[in-house]
XYZ file of C-alpha atoms in Angstrom:
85
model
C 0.000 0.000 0.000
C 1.725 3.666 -0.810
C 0.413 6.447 0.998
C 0.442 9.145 -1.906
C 1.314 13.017 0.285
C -1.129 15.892 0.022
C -0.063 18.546 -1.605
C -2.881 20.701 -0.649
C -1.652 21.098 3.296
C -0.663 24.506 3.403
C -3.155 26.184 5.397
C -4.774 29.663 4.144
C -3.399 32.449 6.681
C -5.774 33.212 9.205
C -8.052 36.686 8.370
C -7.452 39.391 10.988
C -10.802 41.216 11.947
C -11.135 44.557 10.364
C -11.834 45.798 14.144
C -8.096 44.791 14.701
C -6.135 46.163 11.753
C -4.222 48.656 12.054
C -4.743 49.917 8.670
C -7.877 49.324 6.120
C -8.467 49.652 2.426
C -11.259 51.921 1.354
C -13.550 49.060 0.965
C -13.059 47.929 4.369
C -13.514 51.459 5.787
C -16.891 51.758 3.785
C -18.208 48.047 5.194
C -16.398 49.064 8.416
C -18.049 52.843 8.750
C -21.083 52.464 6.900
C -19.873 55.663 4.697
C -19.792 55.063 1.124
C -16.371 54.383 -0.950
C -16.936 57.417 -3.196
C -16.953 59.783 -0.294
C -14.374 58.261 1.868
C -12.110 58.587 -1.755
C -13.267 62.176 -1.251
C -11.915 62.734 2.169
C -8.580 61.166 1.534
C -7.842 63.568 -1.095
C -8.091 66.537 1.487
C -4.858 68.303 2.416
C -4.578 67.448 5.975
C -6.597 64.082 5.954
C -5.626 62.870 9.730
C -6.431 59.060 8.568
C -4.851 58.706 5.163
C -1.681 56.678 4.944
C 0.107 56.562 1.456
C 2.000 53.094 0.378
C 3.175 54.066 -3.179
C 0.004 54.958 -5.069
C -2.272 53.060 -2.692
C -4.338 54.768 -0.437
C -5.209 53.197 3.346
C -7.200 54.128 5.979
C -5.681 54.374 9.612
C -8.432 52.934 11.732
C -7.618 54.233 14.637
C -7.560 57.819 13.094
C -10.610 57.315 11.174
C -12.663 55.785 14.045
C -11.605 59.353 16.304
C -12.468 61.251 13.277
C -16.289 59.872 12.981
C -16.416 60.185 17.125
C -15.316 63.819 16.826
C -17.700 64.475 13.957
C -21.814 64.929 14.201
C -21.935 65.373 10.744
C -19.570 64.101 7.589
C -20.666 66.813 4.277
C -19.442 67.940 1.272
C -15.521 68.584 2.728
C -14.379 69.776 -0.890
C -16.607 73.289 -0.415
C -16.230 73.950 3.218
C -12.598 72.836 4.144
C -11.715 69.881 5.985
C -10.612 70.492 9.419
């Protein structure tokens, strides 16, 4: 009898919880925050965004940031007209 070896045993990595990243992508800050991806690609652009974090071209969300940023805020508007901070 030959046992014939798996070659399917590497395991997947484990997913971390968006609630424990340190950083999201804009997708998981719009699932995460309930605020939709076009306007959270809005606020990123600011000058001055406290939550952006730029990896080459890519744009990520710093949760922590973002999560004090919606705490501090009662309302989230058109930024582009008004200024941002």
């Amino acid at each position: 009898m030959t046992l014939i070896a798996n070659q399917n045993t590497q395991k997947e990595p484990e997913r971390v919880p968006i609630y424990e990243k340190v950083t999201l992508t804009i997708r998981e800050a719009a699932e995460y925050s309930n605020i939709g991806i076009n306007r959270l690609e809005t606020m990123l652009k600011m000058p001055r965004c406290p939550f952006v974090l730029y990896v080459g071209k890519k744009k990520l969300v710093k949760r922590r940031e973002f999560e004090k940023y919606i705490t501090d805020r009662i309302e989230i508007w058109n930024h582009c007209k008004c200024g941002f901070l």
